Amino acid sequence: MPDQVVTVEHTIEDYKSGVKPTWCPGCGDFGVLNAVYNGLRAKGYQPEDVVLVSGIGCSSRLPFFSSTYGFHTVHGRTMPIATGIKVANPNLKVLALGGDGDAFAIGGGHFIHAARRNLDVCYVIMDNAIYGLTKGQTSPTSMVGFVTKTTPKGTPDRPVNPLQLAMASGATFVARAFSGKPKELADLIVQGIDHKGFAVIDTYSPCPTFNKVNTFKYYRDQAVDLPRDHDATDVMQAWARAQSIDPVYLGVLYRAEGEASFEDHIQAATSGTEANAPQVVSSILERFS
């Protein structure tokens, strides 16, 4: 008698670890966590088939709250660890998670190279424009003039534009989300997981404790969905809308399908004609020896 395949429909509870989140009340990261749960549930993944990789920061605690595999790395090293996991076992679904500081400051170099390699990983960045874990310093996405304890006269630094940085570096799926719209974020996470290549979802995730400017109300007033006629395959259109600050656009700004991923190149280099290259070269050299 042939084996029967039993399909189990998961609930959100299947993806919870039992460890309660330690974020401040009202933190935007709660919405991101629920969106991750819902995204995984929508895909129907077994928890053991998923790895959540994070760096250091308030948002990087997220893997503790999930029943999937998790790797809490050192500061800024989310992408190297995610790369190693994905290359070692391409069958795993790897989600990278962290804050704007972890992604674009100490981890900025790794972010660029993960994008140019088109690593098959979905990176959800919880962007609160502040360093929350260290009690409120400016981050790479803080606005010019932003006042903190370490910048009492306002920061003179211009902010990084995460979406333009991702596109310029070679990411093939670039989206923006808002943790105050968790259903839409869950859908973007599903799309990011399904995308073959490096998927970046920069997510506005307000910090109610240390950032009194970029609040939930601020983003509800500033953020709008992309127009229905937006062409996500048009990189120049995506670039222009990523530049807009009033309004800021939510949704998939840019998508390029059919690009070979980093794992595809690794597989080609270790099998098939490329793997046979040393033998071919040896045979040619023997003819002239």
C-alpha atoms as a printed R data frame, in Angstrom:
    type eleno elety resid chain resno      x      y       z
1   ATOM     1    CA   MET     A     1  0.000  0.000   0.000
2   ATOM     2    CA   PRO     A     2  1.578  3.325  -1.046
3   ATOM     3    CA   ASP     A     3  2.486  5.830   1.631
4   ATOM     4    CA   GLN     A     4 -0.068  8.546   2.117
5   ATOM     5    CA   VAL     A     5  1.042 12.161   2.290
6   ATOM     6    CA   VAL     A     6 -0.603 13.928   5.194
7   ATOM     7    CA   THR     A     7 -0.902 17.694   4.857
8   ATOM     8    CA   VAL     A     8 -1.024 19.595   8.129
9   ATOM     9    CA   GLU     A     9 -2.541 23.057   8.154
10  ATOM    10    CA   HIS     A    10 -0.537 25.183  10.553
11  ATOM    11    CA   THR     A    11 -1.803 27.881  12.862
12  ATOM    12    CA   ILE     A    12  0.096 30.917  14.089
13  ATOM    13    CA   GLU     A    13  0.644 29.126  17.400
14  ATOM    14    CA   ASP     A    14  2.797 26.552  15.611
15  ATOM    15    CA   TYR     A    15  5.380 29.249  14.889
16  ATOM    16    CA   LYS     A    16  5.517 30.698  18.404
17  ATOM    17    CA   SER     A    17  8.308 29.611  20.727
18  ATOM    18    CA   GLY     A    18  6.561 30.359  23.996
19  ATOM    19    CA   VAL     A    19  9.087 33.081  24.809
20  ATOM    20    CA   LYS     A    20  7.234 36.350  25.254
21  ATOM    21    CA   PRO     A    21  8.545 39.404  23.371
22  ATOM    22    CA   THR     A    22 10.505 41.837  25.519
23  ATOM    23    CA   TRP     A    23  9.858 44.970  23.482
24  ATOM    24    CA   CYS     A    24  8.425 48.154  24.938
25  ATOM    25    CA   PRO     A    25  4.625 48.513  24.846
26  ATOM    26    CA   GLY     A    26  3.627 50.015  21.511
27  ATOM    27    CA   CYS     A    27  6.803 48.957  19.691
28  ATOM    28    CA   GLY     A    28  6.323 48.547  15.954
29  ATOM    29    CA   ASP     A    29  8.230 45.274  16.020
30  ATOM    30    CA   PHE     A    30  5.171 43.486  17.428
31  ATOM    31    CA   GLY     A    31  3.434 44.050  14.098
32  ATOM    32    CA   VAL     A    32  6.444 42.708  12.208
33  ATOM    33    CA   LEU     A    33  6.569 39.588  14.381
34  ATOM    34    CA   ASN     A    34  2.890 38.866  13.740
35  ATOM    35    CA   ALA     A    35  3.426 39.446  10.019
36  ATOM    36    CA   VAL     A    36  6.272 36.913  10.046
37  ATOM    37    CA   TYR     A    37  4.015 34.388  11.790
38  ATOM    38    CA   ASN     A    38  1.256 34.977   9.248
39  ATOM    39    CA   GLY     A    39  3.632 34.839   6.306
40  ATOM    40    CA   LEU     A    40  5.036 31.488   7.411
41  ATOM    41    CA   ARG     A    41  1.539 30.168   8.078
42  ATOM    42    CA   ALA     A    42  0.391 31.270   4.624
43  ATOM    43    CA   LYS     A    43  3.269 29.347   3.065
44  ATOM    44    CA   GLY     A    44  2.553 26.303   5.225
45  ATOM    45    CA   TYR     A    45  6.195 25.720   6.090
46  ATOM    46    CA   GLN     A    46  7.246 23.283   8.755
47  ATOM    47    CA   PRO     A    47  9.055 25.292  11.464
48  ATOM    48    CA   GLU     A    48 12.158 23.117  11.063
49  ATOM    49    CA   ASP     A    49 12.424 24.127   7.389
50  ATOM    50    CA   VAL     A    50 12.843 27.817   8.237
51  ATOM    51    CA   VAL     A    51 15.794 29.725   9.703
52  ATOM    52    CA   LEU     A    52 15.505 33.246  11.099
53  ATOM    53    CA   VAL     A    53 18.849 35.064  11.219
54  ATOM    54    CA   SER     A    54 19.322 38.332  13.081
55  ATOM    55    CA   GLY     A    55 22.040 40.684  14.256
56  ATOM    56    CA   ILE     A    56 22.041 42.883  17.353
57  ATOM    57    CA   GLY     A    57 19.377 45.356  18.434
58  ATOM    58    CA   CYS     A    58 15.835 45.400  19.751
59  ATOM    59    CA   SER     A    59 14.426 44.007  16.515
60  ATOM    60    CA   SER     A    60 17.097 41.313  16.322
61  ATOM    61    CA   ARG     A    61 15.550 39.566  19.305
62  ATOM    62    CA   LEU     A    62 12.808 38.318  16.991
63  ATOM    63    CA   PRO     A    63 14.177 34.767  16.429
64  ATOM    64    CA   PHE     A    64 13.794 34.062  20.150
65  ATOM    65    CA   PHE     A    65 10.036 34.382  19.755
66  ATOM    66    CA   SER     A    66  9.709 31.818  16.952
67  ATOM    67    CA   SER     A    67  9.709 28.014  16.984
68  ATOM    68    CA   THR     A    68 11.739 27.911  13.764
69  ATOM    69    CA   TYR     A    69 15.492 27.555  13.767
70  ATOM    70    CA   GLY     A    70 17.192 30.811  14.670
71  ATOM    71    CA   PHE     A    71 20.664 32.324  14.701
72  ATOM    72    CA   HIS     A    72 21.335 35.464  16.776
73  ATOM    73    CA   THR     A    73 24.606 36.722  15.294
74  ATOM    74    CA   VAL     A    74 27.032 39.426  16.363
75  ATOM    75    CA   HIS     A    75 26.380 43.035  15.413
76  ATOM    76    CA   GLY     A    76 26.115 43.640  11.671
77  ATOM    77    CA   ARG     A    77 26.920 40.086  10.603
78  ATOM    78    CA   THR     A    78 23.436 38.949   9.653
79  ATOM    79    CA   MET     A    79 24.228 38.596   5.960
80  ATOM    80    CA   PRO     A    80 27.424 36.492   6.226
81  ATOM    81    CA   ILE     A    81 25.645 33.998   8.492
82  ATOM    82    CA   ALA     A    82 22.547 33.935   6.268
83  ATOM    83    CA   THR     A    83 24.800 33.370   3.253
84  ATOM    84    CA   GLY     A    84 26.536 30.421   4.883
85  ATOM    85    CA   ILE     A    85 23.262 28.804   5.917
86  ATOM    86    CA   LYS     A    86 21.670 29.190   2.484
87  ATOM    87    CA   VAL     A    87 24.711 27.921   0.594
88  ATOM    88    CA   ALA     A    88 25.158 24.958   2.957
89  ATOM    89    CA   ASN     A    89 21.493 23.946   2.668
90  ATOM    90    CA   PRO     A    90 19.639 25.658  -0.206
91  ATOM    91    CA   ASN     A    91 16.437 23.828   0.748
92  ATOM    92    CA   LEU     A    92 16.061 25.912   3.898
93  ATOM    93    CA   LYS     A    93 13.974 29.074   3.784
94  ATOM    94    CA   VAL     A    94 16.169 31.800   5.250
95  ATOM    95    CA   LEU     A    95 14.739 35.060   6.551
96  ATOM    96    CA   ALA     A    96 17.132 37.754   7.728
97  ATOM    97    CA   LEU     A    97 15.791 40.187  10.312
98  ATOM    98    CA   GLY     A    98 17.186 43.261  12.013
99  ATOM    99    CA   GLY     A    99 17.172 46.988  12.428
100 ATOM   100    CA   ASP     A   100 18.342 49.892  10.303
101 ATOM   101    CA   GLY     A   101 21.526 50.266  12.351
102 ATOM   102    CA   ASP     A   102 22.452 46.615  12.021
103 ATOM   103    CA   ALA     A   103 21.675 46.615   8.292
104 ATOM   104    CA   PHE     A   104 23.065 49.943   7.107
105 ATOM   105    CA   ALA     A   105 25.768 50.956   9.617
106 ATOM   106    CA   ILE     A   106 28.047 48.175  10.841
107 ATOM   107    CA   GLY     A   107 26.365 45.728   8.450
108 ATOM   108    CA   GLY     A   108 26.260 48.082   5.466
109 ATOM   109    CA   GLY     A   109 29.129 46.472   3.593
110 ATOM   110    CA   HIS     A   110 27.624 43.017   3.952
111 ATOM   111    CA   PHE     A   111 24.237 44.332   2.794
112 ATOM   112    CA   ILE     A   112 25.732 45.658  -0.447
113 ATOM   113    CA   HIS     A   113 27.510 42.408  -1.273
114 ATOM   114    CA   ALA     A   114 24.494 40.240  -0.442
115 ATOM   115    CA   ALA     A   115 22.505 42.366  -2.888
116 ATOM   116    CA   ARG     A   116 25.064 42.231  -5.694
117 ATOM   117    CA   ARG     A   117 25.337 38.453  -5.299
118 ATOM   118    CA   ASN     A   118 21.544 38.145  -5.452
119 ATOM   119    CA   LEU     A   119 21.516 35.871  -2.427
120 ATOM   120    CA   ASP     A   120 18.235 33.935  -2.222
121 ATOM   121    CA   VAL     A   121 17.239 35.374   1.158
122 ATOM   122    CA   CYS     A   122 14.367 37.605   2.264
123 ATOM   123    CA   TYR     A   123 15.655 40.461   4.459
124 ATOM   124    CA   VAL     A   124 13.046 42.214   6.616
125 ATOM   125    CA   ILE     A   125 14.532 45.407   8.051
126 ATOM   126    CA   MET     A   126 12.728 47.007  10.984
127 ATOM   127    CA   ASP     A   127 13.492 50.668  10.356
128 ATOM   128    CA   ASN     A   128 12.814 52.954  13.324
129 ATOM   129    CA   ALA     A   129 15.452 55.623  12.512
130 ATOM   130    CA   ILE     A   130 16.979 55.290  15.986
131 ATOM   131    CA   TYR     A   131 19.256 53.051  18.049
132 ATOM   132    CA   GLY     A   132 16.800 51.773  20.639
133 ATOM   133    CA   LEU     A   133 18.792 49.101  22.467
134 ATOM   134    CA   THR     A   134 21.476 51.637  23.434
135 ATOM   135    CA   LYS     A   135 18.846 54.147  24.570
136 ATOM   136    CA   GLY     A   136 18.401 56.499  21.659
137 ATOM   137    CA   GLN     A   137 21.157 57.589  19.261
138 ATOM   138    CA   THR     A   138 20.836 58.579  15.610
139 ATOM   139    CA   SER     A   139 20.915 55.774  13.075
140 ATOM   140    CA   PRO     A   140 21.766 55.727   9.347
141 ATOM   141    CA   THR     A   141 18.114 56.472   8.500
142 ATOM   142    CA   SER     A   142 17.618 59.370  10.953
143 ATOM   143    CA   MET     A   143 16.612 62.644   9.306
144 ATOM   144    CA   VAL     A   144 18.986 65.623   9.108
145 ATOM   145    CA   GLY     A   145 18.589 67.685  12.268
146 ATOM   146    CA   PHE     A   146 17.295 64.777  14.351
147 ATOM   147    CA   VAL     A   147 17.972 65.558  18.025
148 ATOM   148    CA   THR     A   148 19.166 62.898  20.473
149 ATOM   149    CA   LYS     A   149 21.302 62.826  23.622
150 ATOM   150    CA   THR     A   150 24.416 62.421  21.478
151 ATOM   151    CA   THR     A   151 23.326 64.976  18.860
152 ATOM   152    CA   PRO     A   152 21.771 67.763  20.985
153 ATOM   153    CA   LYS     A   153 22.053 70.236  18.107
154 ATOM   154    CA   GLY     A   154 20.728 67.768  15.560
155 ATOM   155    CA   THR     A   155 22.602 65.318  13.372
156 ATOM   156    CA   PRO     A   156 24.304 66.834  10.301
157 ATOM   157    CA   ASP     A   157 24.307 63.483   8.487
158 ATOM   158    CA   ARG     A   158 22.002 62.826   5.575
159 ATOM   159    CA   PRO     A   159 20.017 59.588   5.876
160 ATOM   160    CA   VAL     A   160 20.606 56.479   3.832
161 ATOM   161    CA   ASN     A   161 17.816 55.667   1.387
162 ATOM   162    CA   PRO     A   162 17.462 51.906   1.951
163 ATOM   163    CA   LEU     A   163 15.473 51.229  -1.209
164 ATOM   164    CA   GLN     A   164 17.822 53.092  -3.520
165 ATOM   165    CA   LEU     A   165 20.828 51.475  -1.841
166 ATOM   166    CA   ALA     A   166 19.273 48.051  -2.414
167 ATOM   167    CA   MET     A   167 18.497 48.747  -6.075
168 ATOM   168    CA   ALA     A   168 21.904 50.285  -6.776
169 ATOM   169    CA   SER     A   169 23.591 47.269  -5.191
170 ATOM   170    CA   GLY     A   170 21.692 44.730  -7.295
171 ATOM   171    CA   ALA     A   171 18.774 43.520  -5.174
172 ATOM   172    CA   THR     A   172 16.090 41.982  -7.388
173 ATOM   173    CA   PHE     A   173 13.095 42.525  -5.073
174 ATOM   174    CA   VAL     A   174 12.755 45.838  -3.248
175 ATOM   175    CA   ALA     A   175  9.727 46.755  -1.153
176 ATOM   176    CA   ARG     A   176  8.657 49.100   1.607
177 ATOM   177    CA   ALA     A   177  6.183 48.279   4.356
178 ATOM   178    CA   PHE     A   178  4.737 49.727   7.554
179 ATOM   179    CA   SER     A   179  4.297 47.647  10.703
180 ATOM   180    CA   GLY     A   180  1.018 49.471  11.289
181 ATOM   181    CA   LYS     A   181 -0.313 47.542   8.268
182 ATOM   182    CA   PRO     A   182  0.600 43.964   9.267
183 ATOM   183    CA   LYS     A   183 -1.645 42.224   6.717
184 ATOM   184    CA   GLU     A   184  0.064 44.022   3.855
185 ATOM   185    CA   LEU     A   185  3.462 43.292   5.414
186 ATOM   186    CA   ALA     A   186  2.635 39.580   5.706
187 ATOM   187    CA   ASP     A   187  1.758 39.549   2.004
188 ATOM   188    CA   LEU     A   188  5.066 41.235   1.148
189 ATOM   189    CA   ILE     A   189  6.934 38.660   3.228
190 ATOM   190    CA   VAL     A   190  5.220 35.876   1.270
191 ATOM   191    CA   GLN     A   191  6.223 37.564  -1.996
192 ATOM   192    CA   GLY     A   192  9.762 38.049  -0.726
193 ATOM   193    CA   ILE     A   193 10.065 34.386   0.240
194 ATOM   194    CA   ASP     A   194  8.683 33.289  -3.141
195 ATOM   195    CA   HIS     A   195 11.093 35.536  -5.033
196 ATOM   196    CA   LYS     A   196 14.222 33.780  -6.322
197 ATOM   197    CA   GLY     A   197 16.932 36.216  -5.312
198 ATOM   198    CA   PHE     A   198 17.686 38.917  -2.762
199 ATOM   199    CA   ALA     A   199 14.441 40.373  -1.422
200 ATOM   200    CA   VAL     A   200 14.621 43.517   0.718
201 ATOM   201    CA   ILE     A   201 11.603 44.729   2.687
202 ATOM   202    CA   ASP     A   202 12.387 47.999   4.459
203 ATOM   203    CA   THR     A   203  9.698 48.258   7.130
204 ATOM   204    CA   TYR     A   204  8.813 51.384   9.056
205 ATOM   205    CA   SER     A   205  8.607 50.098  12.633
206 ATOM   206    CA   PRO     A   206  8.174 53.024  15.038
207 ATOM   207    CA   CYS     A   207 10.009 53.205  18.368
208 ATOM   208    CA   PRO     A   208  7.606 54.865  20.836
209 ATOM   209    CA   THR     A   209 10.268 55.187  23.539
210 ATOM   210    CA   PHE     A   210 13.157 57.007  21.852
211 ATOM   211    CA   ASN     A   211 11.794 58.379  18.572
212 ATOM   212    CA   LYS     A   212  8.977 60.840  19.126
213 ATOM   213    CA   VAL     A   213  9.100 62.111  15.531
214 ATOM   214    CA   ASN     A   214  8.688 59.060  13.292
215 ATOM   215    CA   THR     A   215  5.598 57.763  15.071
216 ATOM   216    CA   PHE     A   216  2.684 55.594  13.943
217 ATOM   217    CA   LYS     A   217  0.707 58.776  13.254
218 ATOM   218    CA   TYR     A   218  3.592 60.202  11.242
219 ATOM   219    CA   TYR     A   219  3.653 57.202   8.921
220 ATOM   220    CA   ARG     A   220 -0.120 56.978   8.664
221 ATOM   221    CA   ASP     A   221 -0.074 60.575   7.451
222 ATOM   222    CA   GLN     A   222  2.958 60.197   5.153
223 ATOM   223    CA   ALA     A   223  2.672 56.686   3.722
224 ATOM   224    CA   VAL     A   224  0.441 55.676   0.810
225 ATOM   225    CA   ASP     A   225  0.168 52.548  -1.298
226 ATOM   226    CA   LEU     A   226  1.838 52.563  -4.691
227 ATOM   227    CA   PRO     A   227 -0.442 53.578  -7.570
228 ATOM   228    CA   ARG     A   228 -2.138 50.676  -9.324
229 ATOM   229    CA   ASP     A   229 -0.314 51.520 -12.535
230 ATOM   230    CA   HIS     A   230  3.144 51.351 -10.926
231 ATOM   231    CA   ASP     A   231  5.470 49.217 -13.054
232 ATOM   232    CA   ALA     A   232  7.750 47.308 -10.683
233 ATOM   233    CA   THR     A   233  9.902 46.161 -13.611
234 ATOM   234    CA   ASP     A   234 10.803 49.770 -14.463
235 ATOM   235    CA   VAL     A   235 13.866 50.523 -12.359
236 ATOM   236    CA   MET     A   236 13.797 54.253 -13.135
237 ATOM   237    CA   GLN     A   237 10.172 54.533 -12.038
238 ATOM   238    CA   ALA     A   238 11.013 52.565  -8.900
239 ATOM   239    CA   TRP     A   239 14.020 54.806  -8.242
240 ATOM   240    CA   ALA     A   240 11.937 57.962  -8.500
241 ATOM   241    CA   ARG     A   241  9.251 56.671  -6.147
242 ATOM   242    CA   ALA     A   242 11.856 55.430  -3.684
243 ATOM   243    CA   GLN     A   243 13.180 59.008  -3.594
244 ATOM   244    CA   SER     A   244  9.798 60.499  -2.692
245 ATOM   245    CA   ILE     A   245  9.389 61.621   0.927
246 ATOM   246    CA   ASP     A   246  5.954 63.242   0.729
247 ATOM   247    CA   PRO     A   247  4.344 60.848   0.292
248 ATOM   248    CA   VAL     A   248  6.411 57.733   0.951
249 ATOM   249    CA   TYR     A   249  5.210 54.741  -1.040
250 ATOM   250    CA   LEU     A   250  4.402 51.289   0.323
251 ATOM   251    CA   GLY     A   251  4.510 48.087  -1.700
252 ATOM   252    CA   VAL     A   252  6.833 46.381  -4.180
253 ATOM   253    CA   LEU     A   253  8.741 49.170  -5.872
254 ATOM   254    CA   TYR     A   254 11.082 46.996  -7.913
255 ATOM   255    CA   ARG     A   255 11.138 43.387  -9.014
256 ATOM   256    CA   ALA     A   256 13.402 41.607 -11.509
257 ATOM   257    CA   GLU     A   257 12.555 37.986 -12.247
258 ATOM   258    CA   GLY     A   258 14.711 35.368 -13.924
259 ATOM   259    CA   GLU     A   259 18.049 36.551 -12.533
260 ATOM   260    CA   ALA     A   260 20.405 33.796 -11.420
261 ATOM   261    CA   SER     A   261 20.850 33.665  -7.660
262 ATOM   262    CA   PHE     A   262 24.112 33.302  -5.765
263 ATOM   263    CA   GLU     A   263 23.225 29.675  -5.055
264 ATOM   264    CA   ASP     A   264 22.707 29.034  -8.778
265 ATOM   265    CA   HIS     A   265 26.240 30.237  -9.490
266 ATOM   266    CA   ILE     A   266 27.667 28.138  -6.664
267 ATOM   267    CA   GLN     A   267 25.892 25.048  -7.988
268 ATOM   268    CA   ALA     A   268 27.167 25.709 -11.511
269 ATOM   269    CA   ALA     A   269 30.704 26.073 -10.204
270 ATOM   270    CA   THR     A   270 30.588 22.758  -8.342
271 ATOM   271    CA   SER     A   271 28.833 20.617 -10.936
272 ATOM   272    CA   GLY     A   272 28.480 20.260 -14.682
273 ATOM   273    CA   THR     A   273 30.812 21.845 -17.212
274 ATOM   274    CA   GLU     A   274 32.429 24.313 -14.832
275 ATOM   275    CA   ALA     A   275 33.310 21.535 -12.406
276 ATOM   276    CA   ASN     A   276 34.983 19.645 -15.277
277 ATOM   277    CA   ALA     A   277 37.122 22.632 -16.243
278 ATOM   278    CA   PRO     A   278 40.285 21.446 -14.393
279 ATOM   279    CA   GLN     A   279 40.212 18.113 -16.245
280 ATOM   280    CA   VAL     A   280 39.743 19.889 -19.570
281 ATOM   281    CA   VAL     A   281 42.676 22.194 -18.884
282 ATOM   282    CA   SER     A   282 44.835 19.230 -17.852
283 ATOM   283    CA   SER     A   283 44.072 17.391 -21.087
284 ATOM   284    CA   ILE     A   284 45.051 20.451 -23.126
285 ATOM   285    CA   LEU     A   285 48.321 20.850 -21.240
286 ATOM   286    CA   GLU     A   286 49.163 17.176 -21.788
287 ATOM   287    CA   ARG     A   287 49.035 17.734 -25.554
288 ATOM   288    CA   PHE     A   288 51.913 20.183 -25.297
289 ATOM   289    CA   SER     A   289 53.984 18.357 -22.663
